[in-house]
XYZ file of C-alpha atoms in Angstrom:
92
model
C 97.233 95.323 101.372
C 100.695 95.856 99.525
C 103.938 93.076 100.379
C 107.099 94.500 100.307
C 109.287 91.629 97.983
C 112.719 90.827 99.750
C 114.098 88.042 98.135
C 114.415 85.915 95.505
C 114.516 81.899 93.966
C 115.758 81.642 90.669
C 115.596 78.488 88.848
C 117.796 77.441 85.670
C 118.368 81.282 84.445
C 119.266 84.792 85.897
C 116.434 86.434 83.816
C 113.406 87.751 85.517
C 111.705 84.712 83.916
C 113.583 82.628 86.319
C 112.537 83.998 89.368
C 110.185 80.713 90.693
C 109.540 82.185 94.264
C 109.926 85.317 96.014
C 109.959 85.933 100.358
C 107.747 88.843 101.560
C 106.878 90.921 104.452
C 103.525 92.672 104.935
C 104.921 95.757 106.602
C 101.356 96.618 108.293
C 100.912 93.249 109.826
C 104.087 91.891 110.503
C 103.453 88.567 108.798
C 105.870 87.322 106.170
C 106.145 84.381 103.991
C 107.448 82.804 100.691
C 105.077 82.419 97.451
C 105.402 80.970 94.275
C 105.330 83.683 91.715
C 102.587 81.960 89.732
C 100.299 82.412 93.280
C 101.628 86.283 93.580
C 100.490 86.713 89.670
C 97.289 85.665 90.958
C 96.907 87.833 93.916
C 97.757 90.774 92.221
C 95.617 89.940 89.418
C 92.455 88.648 91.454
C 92.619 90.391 94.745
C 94.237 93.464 93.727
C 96.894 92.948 95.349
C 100.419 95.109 95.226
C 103.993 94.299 95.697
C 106.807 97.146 96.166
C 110.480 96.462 96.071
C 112.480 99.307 98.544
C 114.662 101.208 96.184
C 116.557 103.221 99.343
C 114.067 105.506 100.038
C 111.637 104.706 97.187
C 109.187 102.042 96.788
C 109.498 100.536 92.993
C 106.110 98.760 92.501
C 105.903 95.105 91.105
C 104.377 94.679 87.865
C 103.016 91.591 86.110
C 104.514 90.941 82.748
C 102.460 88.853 80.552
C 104.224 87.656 77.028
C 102.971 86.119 74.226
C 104.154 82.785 74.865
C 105.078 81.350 78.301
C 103.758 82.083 82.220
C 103.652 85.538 83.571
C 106.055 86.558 85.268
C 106.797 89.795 87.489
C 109.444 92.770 87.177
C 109.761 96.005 88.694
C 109.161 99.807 86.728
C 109.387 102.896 88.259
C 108.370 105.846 86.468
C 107.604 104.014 83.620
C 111.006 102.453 83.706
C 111.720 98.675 83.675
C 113.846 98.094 86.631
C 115.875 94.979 87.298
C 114.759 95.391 91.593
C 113.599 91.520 91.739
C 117.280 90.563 90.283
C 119.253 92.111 92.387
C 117.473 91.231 95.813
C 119.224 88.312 98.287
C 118.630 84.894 97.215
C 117.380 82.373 99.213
């Protein structure tokens, strides 16, 4: 199953970091909700999950980021470029 990430929570930054919760649509089921990144982290990780941002006509998957000190967090590459698709979705 792959969510398609449409907006974004920050919390106490604009970094990718910051990003606390994100709102999703499962295009093949029609079911949505909101997750705490933490939780999508896990599903990705456990349950091999995937997450694509739309880039116009491109999906940009989502990507775990994992540094040496502090929670993972997620971010967007495409073509083995870091993309900044996560910042510059709505906010809610």
């Amino acid at each position: 199953m792959a969510i398609k990430i449409i907006a974004a929570r920050l919390e106490s930054g604009k970094f990718h970091e910051n990003i606390t919760k994100l709102r999703w649509t499962n295009p093949g089921s029609g079911e949505t909700g909101e997750s705490f990144v933490s939780a999508i982290v896990a599903w990705i990780e456990d349950d091999d999950g995937k997450a694509y941002v739309d880039e116009g006509i491109h999906r940009v998957a989502v990507e775990i980021i994992k540094p040496t000190f502090g929670p993972e967090f997620l971010r967007t590459r495409a073509d083995g470029i870091w993309k900044n698709n996560l910042l510059e979705l709505p906010r809610f």
